[in-house]
Amino acid sequence: MSLSRTLLSAPAPEVAPLLLGALLHVTDHEGTVTVRLTEVEAYHGPVDPGSHSYRGRTERNRVMFGPPGHLYTYFTYGMHTCANVVCSPEGIGSGILLRGGEIVEGLDLARARRATSRVDADLARGPARLVVATGITLGDGGVDVVAGSRVRLELREPVAAFSQGPRTGVSGPGGSDEFPWRFWIPGDPTVSPYKAAAVKKVNVRETP
DNA sequence: AGGACGATATTCT
DNA sequence: GAATATCGTCCTG
């Protein structure tokens, strides 16, 4: 087993900081885009109410329960795709959401795909943006990013320092300080702005 | 710089 | 039927 896959077979919260500074290469007929990861979030099903895999296997999350080093993609909010690197041994639903990064190769291609962003730092700042900028699609779900053909993860030397805190957009117990599983490189401009989960809408009744 | 809001489909209750 | 691991645009300050 490769060194990368051995590292990835630990629980997501342990692996997540090791992905900071790592390179993700995505190649298609248009070319190659590479991001240097600056922000990630860990989701560890066995203990984590915020994880898609907390309530067991479903059609959507089944690759989270597969072997480590594969890509878990999902579609959300009716329009966005997000990507995770699967962690932990087969049978345990664990993964790391790729939330932000710096484009270090294929800048022109990333700019063309993300025409709405006015600054390069915004190209892959946020999980759905990162997916668009790199060219990852829903169809990449399940691919092995360690063996790496179209999508390849290249681990680098761990960063000297990182910050951690509560996850973005996670509501309920999973969003509390009990799960400070968002990790980022402090001060980096490609880290997405922290947003607490939207408060659950209170049931307002019209008085008749 | 930051808050409100709408878009829009899949998933799970 | 409700919520969602979000984003861009439009406001206000």
Tab-separated table of N, CA and C (backbone and C1' of nucleotides) in Angstrom, chain A residues 55 58 60 75 77-79, chain B residues 7-13:
chain	number	residue	atom	x	y	z
A	55	ARG	N	-25.714	8.759	9.538
A	55	ARG	CA	-26.899	7.905	9.662
A	55	ARG	C	-26.810	6.647	8.802
A	58	THR	N	-26.179	5.320	2.386
A	58	THR	CA	-27.294	5.620	1.484
A	58	THR	C	-26.733	5.580	0.067
A	60	ARG	N	-26.422	8.041	-1.943
A	60	ARG	CA	-25.530	9.180	-2.167
A	60	ARG	C	-24.143	8.985	-1.563
A	75	PHE	N	-24.022	16.669	-4.804
A	75	PHE	CA	-24.701	17.817	-5.386
A	75	PHE	C	-25.609	18.417	-4.319
A	77	TYR	N	-27.875	22.166	-2.740
A	77	TYR	CA	-28.520	23.458	-2.968
A	77	TYR	C	-29.044	23.604	-4.394
A	78	GLY	N	-29.339	22.472	-5.012
A	78	GLY	CA	-29.928	22.524	-6.338
A	78	GLY	C	-29.006	22.981	-7.431
A	79	MET	N	-27.749	23.288	-7.123
A	79	MET	CA	-26.864	23.807	-8.165
A	79	MET	C	-25.379	23.617	-7.949
B	7	DA	P	-36.266	33.111	-7.204
B	7	DA	O5'	-35.104	32.163	-7.713
B	7	DA	C5'	-34.029	32.719	-8.449
B	7	DA	C4'	-32.959	31.668	-8.624
B	7	DA	C3'	-33.524	30.293	-8.993
B	7	DA	O3'	-32.825	29.796	-10.108
B	7	DA	C1'	-32.081	30.124	-7.109
B	8	DT	P	-33.558	29.024	-11.209
B	8	DT	O5'	-33.479	27.554	-10.661
B	8	DT	C5'	-32.258	26.862	-10.745
B	8	DT	C4'	-32.247	25.747	-9.725
B	8	DT	C3'	-33.490	24.837	-9.799
B	8	DT	O3'	-33.077	23.570	-10.269
B	8	DT	C1'	-32.818	25.318	-7.568
B	9	DA	P	-34.090	22.482	-10.674
B	9	DA	O5'	-33.459	21.256	-9.867
B	9	DA	C5'	-32.147	20.805	-10.179
B	9	DA	C4'	-31.765	19.715	-9.209
B	9	DA	C3'	-32.708	18.531	-9.162
B	9	DA	O3'	-31.971	17.428	-8.705
B	9	DA	C1'	-32.755	19.592	-7.083
B	10	DT	P	-32.240	15.999	-9.278
B	10	DT	O5'	-31.447	15.105	-8.231
B	10	DT	C5'	-30.236	15.609	-7.687
B	10	DT	C4'	-30.198	15.369	-6.188
B	10	DT	C3'	-30.769	14.019	-5.759
B	10	DT	O3'	-29.748	13.358	-5.046
B	10	DT	C1'	-31.589	15.761	-4.373
B	11	DT	P	-29.987	11.845	-4.545
B	11	DT	O5'	-30.207	12.074	-2.989
B	11	DT	C5'	-29.378	13.017	-2.321
B	11	DT	C4'	-29.847	13.132	-0.887
B	11	DT	C3'	-30.387	11.813	-0.318
B	11	DT	O3'	-29.704	11.542	0.891
B	11	DT	C1'	-31.964	13.589	-0.015
B	12	DC	P	-29.890	10.138	1.622
B	12	DC	O5'	-30.928	10.502	2.774
B	12	DC	C5'	-30.543	11.466	3.760
B	12	DC	C4'	-31.779	11.942	4.510
B	12	DC	C3'	-32.555	10.833	5.221
B	12	DC	O3'	-32.730	11.198	6.575
B	12	DC	C1'	-34.001	12.219	3.952
B	13	DT	P	-33.458	10.180	7.640
B	13	DT	O5'	-34.779	10.997	7.960
B	13	DT	C5'	-34.676	12.380	8.314
B	13	DT	C4'	-36.052	12.955	8.609
B	13	DT	C3'	-36.943	12.075	9.493
B	13	DT	O3'	-37.591	12.907	10.443
B	13	DT	C1'	-38.059	12.575	7.464
